[in-house]
CSV table of C-alpha atoms and ligand atoms in Angstrom, one decimal:
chain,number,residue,atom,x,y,z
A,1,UNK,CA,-42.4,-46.2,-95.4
A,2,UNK,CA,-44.3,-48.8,-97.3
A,3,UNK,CA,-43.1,-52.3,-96.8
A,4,UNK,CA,-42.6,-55.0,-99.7
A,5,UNK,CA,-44.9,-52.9,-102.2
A,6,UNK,CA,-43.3,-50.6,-105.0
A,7,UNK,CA,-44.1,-47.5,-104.3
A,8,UNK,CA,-44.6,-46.0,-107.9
A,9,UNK,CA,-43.3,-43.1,-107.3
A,10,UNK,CA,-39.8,-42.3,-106.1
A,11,UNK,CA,-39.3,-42.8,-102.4
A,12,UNK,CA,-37.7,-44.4,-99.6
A,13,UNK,CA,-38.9,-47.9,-99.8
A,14,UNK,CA,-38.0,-51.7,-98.5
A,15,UNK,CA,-38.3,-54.6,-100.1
A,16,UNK,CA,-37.9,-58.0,-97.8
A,17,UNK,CA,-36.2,-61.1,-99.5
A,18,UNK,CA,-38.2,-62.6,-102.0
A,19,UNK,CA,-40.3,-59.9,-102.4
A,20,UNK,CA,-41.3,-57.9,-105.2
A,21,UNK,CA,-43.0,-57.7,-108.8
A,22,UNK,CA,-42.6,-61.0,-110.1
A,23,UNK,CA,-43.2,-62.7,-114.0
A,24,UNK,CA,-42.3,-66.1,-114.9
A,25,UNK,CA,-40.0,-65.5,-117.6
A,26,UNK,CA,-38.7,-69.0,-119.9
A,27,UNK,CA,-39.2,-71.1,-116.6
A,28,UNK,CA,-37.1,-68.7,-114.1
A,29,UNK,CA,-38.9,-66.4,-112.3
A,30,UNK,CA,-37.9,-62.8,-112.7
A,31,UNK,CA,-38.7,-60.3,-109.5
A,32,UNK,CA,-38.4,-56.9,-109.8
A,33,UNK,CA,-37.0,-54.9,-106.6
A,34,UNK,CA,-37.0,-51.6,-108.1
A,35,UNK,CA,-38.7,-50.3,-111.3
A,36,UNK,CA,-38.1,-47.1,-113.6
A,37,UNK,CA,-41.6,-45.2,-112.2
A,38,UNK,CA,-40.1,-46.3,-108.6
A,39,UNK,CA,-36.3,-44.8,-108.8
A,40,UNK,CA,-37.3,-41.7,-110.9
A,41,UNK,CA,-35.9,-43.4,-113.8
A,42,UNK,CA,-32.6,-43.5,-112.5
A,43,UNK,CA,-32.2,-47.3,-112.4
A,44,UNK,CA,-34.0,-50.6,-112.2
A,45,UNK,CA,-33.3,-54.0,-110.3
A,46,UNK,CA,-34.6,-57.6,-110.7
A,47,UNK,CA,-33.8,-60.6,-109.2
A,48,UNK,CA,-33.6,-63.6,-111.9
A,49,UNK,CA,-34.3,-67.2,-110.4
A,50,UNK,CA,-34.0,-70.1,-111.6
A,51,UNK,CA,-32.4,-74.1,-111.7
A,52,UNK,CA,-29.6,-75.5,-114.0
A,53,UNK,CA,-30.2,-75.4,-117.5
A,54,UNK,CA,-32.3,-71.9,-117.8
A,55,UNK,CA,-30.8,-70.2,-120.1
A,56,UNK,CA,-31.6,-66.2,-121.7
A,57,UNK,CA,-30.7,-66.6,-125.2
A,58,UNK,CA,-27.9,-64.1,-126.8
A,59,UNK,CA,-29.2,-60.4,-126.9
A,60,UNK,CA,-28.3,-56.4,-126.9
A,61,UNK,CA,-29.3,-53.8,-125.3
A,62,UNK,CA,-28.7,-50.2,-127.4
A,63,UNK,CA,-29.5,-48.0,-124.5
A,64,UNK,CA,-29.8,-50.1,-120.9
A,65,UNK,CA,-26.5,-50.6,-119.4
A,66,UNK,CA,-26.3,-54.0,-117.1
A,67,UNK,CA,-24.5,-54.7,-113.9
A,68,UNK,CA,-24.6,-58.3,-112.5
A,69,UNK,CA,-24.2,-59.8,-109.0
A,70,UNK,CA,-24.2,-63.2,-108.2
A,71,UNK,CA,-25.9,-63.7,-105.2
A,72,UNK,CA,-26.5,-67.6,-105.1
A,73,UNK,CA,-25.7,-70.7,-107.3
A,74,UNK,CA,-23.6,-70.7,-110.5
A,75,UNK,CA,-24.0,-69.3,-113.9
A,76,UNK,CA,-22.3,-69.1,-117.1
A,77,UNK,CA,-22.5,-65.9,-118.4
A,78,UNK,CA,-21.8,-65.2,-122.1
A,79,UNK,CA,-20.3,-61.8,-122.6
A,80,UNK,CA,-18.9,-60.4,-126.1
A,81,UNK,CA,-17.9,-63.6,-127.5
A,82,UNK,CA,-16.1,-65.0,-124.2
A,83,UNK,CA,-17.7,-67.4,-121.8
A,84,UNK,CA,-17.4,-67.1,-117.8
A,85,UNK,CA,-18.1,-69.2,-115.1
A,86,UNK,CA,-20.0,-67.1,-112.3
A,87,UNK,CA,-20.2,-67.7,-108.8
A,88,UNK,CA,-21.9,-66.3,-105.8
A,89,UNK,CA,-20.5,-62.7,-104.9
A,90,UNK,CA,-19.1,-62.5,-108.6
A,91,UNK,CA,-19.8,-59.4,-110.3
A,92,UNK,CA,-19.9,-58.5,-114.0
A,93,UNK,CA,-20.2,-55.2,-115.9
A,94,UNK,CA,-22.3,-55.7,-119.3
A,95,UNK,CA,-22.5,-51.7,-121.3
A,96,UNK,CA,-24.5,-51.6,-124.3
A,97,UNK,CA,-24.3,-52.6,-127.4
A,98,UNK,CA,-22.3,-56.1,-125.5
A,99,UNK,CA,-24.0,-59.0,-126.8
A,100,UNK,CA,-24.7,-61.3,-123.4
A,101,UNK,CA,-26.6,-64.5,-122.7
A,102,UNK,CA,-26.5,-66.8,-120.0
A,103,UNK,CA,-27.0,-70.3,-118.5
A,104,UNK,CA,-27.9,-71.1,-114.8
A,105,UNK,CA,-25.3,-74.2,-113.7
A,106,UNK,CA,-26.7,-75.0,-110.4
A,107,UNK,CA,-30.4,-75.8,-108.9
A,108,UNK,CA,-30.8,-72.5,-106.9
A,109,UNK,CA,-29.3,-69.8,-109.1
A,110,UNK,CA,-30.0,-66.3,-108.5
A,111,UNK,CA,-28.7,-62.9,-109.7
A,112,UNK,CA,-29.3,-59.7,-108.9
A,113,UNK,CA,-29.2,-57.4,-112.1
A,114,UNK,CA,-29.6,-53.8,-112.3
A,115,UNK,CA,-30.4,-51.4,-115.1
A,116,UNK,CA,-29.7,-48.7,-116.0
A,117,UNK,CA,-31.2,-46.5,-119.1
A,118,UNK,CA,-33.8,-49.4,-119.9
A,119,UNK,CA,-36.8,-50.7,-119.5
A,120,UNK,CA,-36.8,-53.7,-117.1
A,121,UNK,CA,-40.1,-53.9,-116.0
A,122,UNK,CA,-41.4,-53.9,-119.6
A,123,UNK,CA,-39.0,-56.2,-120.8
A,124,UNK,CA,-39.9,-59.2,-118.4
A,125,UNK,CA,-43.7,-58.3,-118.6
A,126,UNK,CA,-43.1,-58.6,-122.4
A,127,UNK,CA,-40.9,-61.6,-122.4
A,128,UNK,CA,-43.0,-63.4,-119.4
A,129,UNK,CA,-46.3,-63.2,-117.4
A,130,UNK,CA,-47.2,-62.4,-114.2
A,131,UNK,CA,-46.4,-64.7,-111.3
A,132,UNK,CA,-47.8,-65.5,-108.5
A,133,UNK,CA,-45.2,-68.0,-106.4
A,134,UNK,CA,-42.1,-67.0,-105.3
A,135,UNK,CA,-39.8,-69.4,-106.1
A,136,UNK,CA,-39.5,-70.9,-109.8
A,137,UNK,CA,-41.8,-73.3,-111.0
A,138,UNK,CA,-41.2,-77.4,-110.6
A,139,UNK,CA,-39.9,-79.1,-113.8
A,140,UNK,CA,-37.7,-78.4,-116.3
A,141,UNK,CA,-37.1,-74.7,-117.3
A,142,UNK,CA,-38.9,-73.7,-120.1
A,143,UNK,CA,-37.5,-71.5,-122.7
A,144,UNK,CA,-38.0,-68.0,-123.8
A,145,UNK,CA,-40.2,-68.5,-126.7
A,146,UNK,CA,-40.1,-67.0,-130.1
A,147,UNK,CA,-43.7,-64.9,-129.9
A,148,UNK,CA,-42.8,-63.2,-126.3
A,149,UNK,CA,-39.6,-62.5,-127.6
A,150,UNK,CA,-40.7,-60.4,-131.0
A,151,UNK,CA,-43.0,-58.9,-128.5
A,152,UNK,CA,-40.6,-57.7,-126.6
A,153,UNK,CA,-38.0,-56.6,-129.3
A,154,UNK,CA,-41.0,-54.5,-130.4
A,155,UNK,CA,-41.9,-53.1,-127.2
A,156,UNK,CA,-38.6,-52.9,-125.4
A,157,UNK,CA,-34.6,-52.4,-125.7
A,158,UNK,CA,-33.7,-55.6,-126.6
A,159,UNK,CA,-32.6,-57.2,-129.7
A,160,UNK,CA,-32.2,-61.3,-129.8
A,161,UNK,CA,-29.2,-61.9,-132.2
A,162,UNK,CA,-31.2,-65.5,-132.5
A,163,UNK,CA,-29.0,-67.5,-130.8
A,164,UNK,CA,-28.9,-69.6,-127.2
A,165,UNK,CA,-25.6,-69.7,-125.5
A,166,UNK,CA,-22.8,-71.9,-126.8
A,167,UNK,CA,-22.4,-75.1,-125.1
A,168,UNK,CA,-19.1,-75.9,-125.2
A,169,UNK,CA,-17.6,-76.3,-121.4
A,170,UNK,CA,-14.7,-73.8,-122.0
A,171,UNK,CA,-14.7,-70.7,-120.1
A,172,UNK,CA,-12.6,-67.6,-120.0
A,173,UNK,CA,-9.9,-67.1,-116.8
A,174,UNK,CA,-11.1,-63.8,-115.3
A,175,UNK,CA,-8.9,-61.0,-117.1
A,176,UNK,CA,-8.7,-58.2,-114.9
A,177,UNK,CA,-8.8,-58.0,-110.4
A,178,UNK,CA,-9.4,-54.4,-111.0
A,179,UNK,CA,-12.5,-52.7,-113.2
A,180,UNK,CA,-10.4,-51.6,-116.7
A,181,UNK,CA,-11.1,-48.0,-117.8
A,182,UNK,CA,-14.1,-46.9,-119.6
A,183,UNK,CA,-17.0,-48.5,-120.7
A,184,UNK,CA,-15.8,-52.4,-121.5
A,185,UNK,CA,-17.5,-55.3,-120.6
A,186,UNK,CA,-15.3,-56.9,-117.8
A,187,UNK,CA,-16.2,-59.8,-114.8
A,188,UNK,CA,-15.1,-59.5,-111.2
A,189,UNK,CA,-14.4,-62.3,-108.8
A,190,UNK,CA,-15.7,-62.0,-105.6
A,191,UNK,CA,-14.0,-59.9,-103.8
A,192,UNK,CA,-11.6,-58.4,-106.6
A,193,UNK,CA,-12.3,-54.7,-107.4
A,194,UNK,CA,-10.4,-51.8,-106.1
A,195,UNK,CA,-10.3,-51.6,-101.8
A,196,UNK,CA,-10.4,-49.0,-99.7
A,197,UNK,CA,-10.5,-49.1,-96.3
A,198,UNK,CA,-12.0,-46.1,-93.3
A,199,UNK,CA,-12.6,-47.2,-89.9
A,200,UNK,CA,-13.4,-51.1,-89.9
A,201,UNK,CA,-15.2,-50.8,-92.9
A,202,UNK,CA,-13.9,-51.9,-96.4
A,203,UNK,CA,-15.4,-50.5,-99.4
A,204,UNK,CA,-14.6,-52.8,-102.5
A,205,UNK,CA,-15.3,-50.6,-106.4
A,206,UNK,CA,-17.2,-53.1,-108.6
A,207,UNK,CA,-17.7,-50.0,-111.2
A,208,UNK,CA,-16.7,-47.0,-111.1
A,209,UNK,CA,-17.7,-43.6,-112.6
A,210,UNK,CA,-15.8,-44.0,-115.5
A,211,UNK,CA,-17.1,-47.5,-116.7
A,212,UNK,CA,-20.9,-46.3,-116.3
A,213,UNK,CA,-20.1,-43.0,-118.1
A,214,UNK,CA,-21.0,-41.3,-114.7
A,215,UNK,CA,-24.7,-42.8,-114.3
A,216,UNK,CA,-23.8,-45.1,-111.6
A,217,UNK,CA,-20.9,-46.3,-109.4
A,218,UNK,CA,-21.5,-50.4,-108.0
A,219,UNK,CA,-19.8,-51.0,-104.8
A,220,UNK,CA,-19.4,-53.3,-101.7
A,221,UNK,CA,-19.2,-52.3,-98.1
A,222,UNK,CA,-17.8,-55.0,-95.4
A,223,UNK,CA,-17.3,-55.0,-91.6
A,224,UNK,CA,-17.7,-56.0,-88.2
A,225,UNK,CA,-20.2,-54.8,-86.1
A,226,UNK,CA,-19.7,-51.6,-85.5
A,227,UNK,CA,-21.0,-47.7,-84.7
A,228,UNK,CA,-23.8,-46.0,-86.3
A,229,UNK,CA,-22.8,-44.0,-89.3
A,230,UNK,CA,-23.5,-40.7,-88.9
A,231,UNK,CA,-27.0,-39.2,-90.3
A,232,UNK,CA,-26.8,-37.8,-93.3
A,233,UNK,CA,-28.4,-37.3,-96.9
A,234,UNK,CA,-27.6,-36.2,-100.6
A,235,UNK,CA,-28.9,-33.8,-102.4
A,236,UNK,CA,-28.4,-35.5,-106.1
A,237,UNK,CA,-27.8,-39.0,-105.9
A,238,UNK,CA,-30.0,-42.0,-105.1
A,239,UNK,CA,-28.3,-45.0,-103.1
A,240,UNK,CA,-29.3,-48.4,-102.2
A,241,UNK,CA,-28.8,-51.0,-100.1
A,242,UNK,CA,-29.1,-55.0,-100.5
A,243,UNK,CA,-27.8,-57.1,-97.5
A,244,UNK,CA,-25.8,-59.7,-98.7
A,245,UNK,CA,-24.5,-61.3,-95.3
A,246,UNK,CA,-24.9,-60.6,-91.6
A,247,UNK,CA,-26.9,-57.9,-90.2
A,248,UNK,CA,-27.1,-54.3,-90.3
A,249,UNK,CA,-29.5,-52.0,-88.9
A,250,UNK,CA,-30.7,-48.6,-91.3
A,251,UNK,CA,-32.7,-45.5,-90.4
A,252,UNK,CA,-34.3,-44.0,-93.3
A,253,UNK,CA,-36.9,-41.1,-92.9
A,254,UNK,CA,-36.9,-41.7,-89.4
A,255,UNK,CA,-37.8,-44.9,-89.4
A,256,UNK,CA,-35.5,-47.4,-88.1
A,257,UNK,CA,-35.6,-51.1,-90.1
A,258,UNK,CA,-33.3,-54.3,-89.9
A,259,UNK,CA,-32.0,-55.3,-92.5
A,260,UNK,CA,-31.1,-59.1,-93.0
A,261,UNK,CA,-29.4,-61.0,-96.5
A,262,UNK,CA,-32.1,-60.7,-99.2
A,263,UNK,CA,-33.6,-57.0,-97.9
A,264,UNK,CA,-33.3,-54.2,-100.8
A,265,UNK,CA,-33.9,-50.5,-99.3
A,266,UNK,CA,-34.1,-47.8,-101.8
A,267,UNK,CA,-32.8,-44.4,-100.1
A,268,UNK,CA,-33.6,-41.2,-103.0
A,269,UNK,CA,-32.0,-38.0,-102.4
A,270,UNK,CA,-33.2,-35.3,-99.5
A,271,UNK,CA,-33.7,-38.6,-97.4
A,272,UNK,CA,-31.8,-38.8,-93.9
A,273,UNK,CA,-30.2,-41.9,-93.8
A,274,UNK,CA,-27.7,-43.7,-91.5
A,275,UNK,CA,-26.5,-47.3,-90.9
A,276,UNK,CA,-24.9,-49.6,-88.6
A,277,UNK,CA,-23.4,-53.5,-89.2
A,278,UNK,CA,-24.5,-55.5,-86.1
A,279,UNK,CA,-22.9,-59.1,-87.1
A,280,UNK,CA,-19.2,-60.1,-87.2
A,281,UNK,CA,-19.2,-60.5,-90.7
A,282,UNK,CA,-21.8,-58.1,-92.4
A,283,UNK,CA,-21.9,-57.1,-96.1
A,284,UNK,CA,-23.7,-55.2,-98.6
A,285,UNK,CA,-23.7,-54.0,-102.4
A,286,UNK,CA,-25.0,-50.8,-103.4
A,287,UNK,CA,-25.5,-49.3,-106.5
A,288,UNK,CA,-25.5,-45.2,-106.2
A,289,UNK,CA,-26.8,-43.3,-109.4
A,290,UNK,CA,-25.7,-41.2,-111.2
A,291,UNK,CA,-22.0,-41.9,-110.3
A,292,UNK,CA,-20.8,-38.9,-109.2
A,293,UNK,CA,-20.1,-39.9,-105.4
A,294,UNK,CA,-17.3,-41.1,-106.0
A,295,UNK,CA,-14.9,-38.6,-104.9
A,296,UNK,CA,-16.3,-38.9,-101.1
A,297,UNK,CA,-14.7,-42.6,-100.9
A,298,UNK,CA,-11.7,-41.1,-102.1
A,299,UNK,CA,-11.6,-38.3,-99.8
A,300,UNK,CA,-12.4,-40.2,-96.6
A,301,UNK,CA,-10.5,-43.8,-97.1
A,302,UNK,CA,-7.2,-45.2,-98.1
A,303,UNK,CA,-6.2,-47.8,-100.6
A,304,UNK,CA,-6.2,-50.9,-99.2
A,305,UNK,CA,-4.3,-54.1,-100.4
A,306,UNK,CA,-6.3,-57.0,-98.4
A,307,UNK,CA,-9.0,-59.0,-99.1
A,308,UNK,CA,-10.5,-59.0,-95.3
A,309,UNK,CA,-11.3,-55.4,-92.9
A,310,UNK,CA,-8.7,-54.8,-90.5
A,311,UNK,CA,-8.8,-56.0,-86.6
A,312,UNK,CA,-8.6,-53.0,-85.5
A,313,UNK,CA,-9.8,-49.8,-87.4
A,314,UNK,CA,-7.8,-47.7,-89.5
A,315,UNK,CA,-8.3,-43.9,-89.4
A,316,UNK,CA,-11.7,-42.8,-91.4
A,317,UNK,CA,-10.7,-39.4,-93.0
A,318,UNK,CA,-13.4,-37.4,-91.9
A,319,UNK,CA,-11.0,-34.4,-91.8
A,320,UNK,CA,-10.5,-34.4,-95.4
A,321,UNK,CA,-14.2,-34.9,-95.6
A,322,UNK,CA,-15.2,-32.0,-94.0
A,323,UNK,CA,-12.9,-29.8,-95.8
A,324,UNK,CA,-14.7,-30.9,-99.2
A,325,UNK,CA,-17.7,-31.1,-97.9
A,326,UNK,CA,-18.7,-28.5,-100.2
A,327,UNK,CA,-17.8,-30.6,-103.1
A,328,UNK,CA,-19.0,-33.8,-102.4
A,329,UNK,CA,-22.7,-34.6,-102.4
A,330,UNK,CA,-23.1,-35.2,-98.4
A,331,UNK,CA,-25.5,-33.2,-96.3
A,332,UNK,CA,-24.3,-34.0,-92.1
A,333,UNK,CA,-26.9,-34.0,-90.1
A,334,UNK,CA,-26.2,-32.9,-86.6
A,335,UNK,CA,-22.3,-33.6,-85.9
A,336,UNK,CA,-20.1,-36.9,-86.6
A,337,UNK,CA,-20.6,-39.2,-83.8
B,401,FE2,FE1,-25.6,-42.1,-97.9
């Protein structure tokens, strides 16, 4: 596996923190973790960057379909007329056709965005130009100027409705704990979503099938250190992995990597894959496209009403597992350890 370089073609690949195909877009610097030619088309991620006061003006996409996690800083994001005040570990769910802009609010903002059904890579090489630091210029950030934008309304899935983000201070109370059904735009705060629980582990829904129209589920898995999962792979979904705290070791392809806050591995289908949290408090957020493996978190854990994994592990359904097995997209490899 080919370290901190996209590989162009879809494969198993890592990405370290900080890493990755980067433009300076407006004065934040925009680095791309996973591109269309990367992922087989299936989805896209970038990293935005950038210090109070960058904004992205409003915009639309008609075909890419947005899902936001805050990994550092504060941000307002502007979503269908309503105005939200984002911090770390938020999430927000942006379908198209939602109008969206935002503005970073503190000096070290960052936000990982996936894509799905767009063009991200030609978006911020449109809108930006390649970049060679890997952190933000000095100064005061720049904005998004008219020229690079026609460019890239031209070129790309985007359509600028021509204005910046309101300014007023007033922001929205988070509506909903739970992601509503179907495709509406909707923000999570950290945390919220729907919880299930197997073993120690605590898997928290950002999106589900039915928001994504089944090309991706968004989700967050939490726990102590703990046992390796067992080895396994999936015959028609893609899955990845971004470390948000502690530390978790991964074997993909029979390698075996260490994955630390920051690290992005890209796991496509017919790849063995396994993992194992090594740090009292280890998280990461995946996003699995298309959608549909869903029903395996169904089958093998139970709702779950708390915000923190248990002391001591709750039964993982693996019996219920193995009698859909059949159904569910999950190829064991060798027996459950
Ligand atoms: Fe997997």
């Amino acid at each position: 596996m080919t370290d901190n370089i996209l590989p162009g073609v879809k494969s198993a690949y890592l990405i370290r923190s900080g890493m990755g195909e980067r433009y300076l877009v407006g004065g934040q610097l925009a680095t791309l973790i996973a591109r269309s030619e990367d992922t087989g088309g299936l989805l896209e991620a970038t990293i935005m960057s950038g210090g109070a006061g960058a904004e992205f003006p409003l915009h639309q996409h008609a075909r890419s379909h947005e899902s936001w996690y805050v990994l550092a800083g504060q941000i307002e994001l502007h979503l269908a007329g309503k105005a939200y005040f984002l911090n770390r570990g938020d999430y927000a769910n942006i379908p198209p056709n939602t109008v969206h802009g935002y503005r970073m609010r503190s000096h070290y903002t960052r936000v990982l965005v996936w894509m799905v059904g767009g063009d991200a890579a030609k978006l911020f090489s449109s809108l930006g130009e390649p970049y060679e630091g890997f952190v933000p210029p000095e100064g005061v950030p720049a904005s998004i100027l008219a020229p690079s934008k026609n460019v890239a309304e031209s070129a790309c899935d985007i359509k600028f409705t021509g204005d910046d983000p309101p300014s007023t201070g007033l922001f929205n109370s988070f509506e909903t704990r739970v992601p509503p059904a179907g495709m509406a735009p909707y923000v999570l705060r950290e945390g919220e979503g729907e919880r299930l629980i197997a073993a120690e582990q605590l898997f928290g829904f950002l999106a589900h099938q039915g928001n994504t129209n089944g090309s991706f589920i968004t989700l967050t898995t939490m726990g102590p250190k703990g046992d390796r999962i067992p080895d396994h792979f999936h015959e028609k979904h893609t899955e990845t992995f971004f470390c948000l705290d502690g530390v978790m070791t991964m074997w993909a392809n029979g390698e075996e990597l260490q994955l630390l806050p920051g690290d992005f591995l890209h796991v496509p289908p017919n790849t063995i894959h396994s993992y194992r949290l090594d740090a009292p408090f280890t998280r990461f957020v995946g996003m699995l496209a298309p959608g549909l493996f869903e029903p395996f978190f169904r089958t093998f854990c139970d709702p779950y009403e708390a915000y923190i994994f248990p002391q001591a592990p709750k039964p993982g359904r693996f019996d219920r597992v193995i009698k859909k097995l059949a159904e569910l997209d999950l190829k064991l490899v060798g027996p459950p350890r």
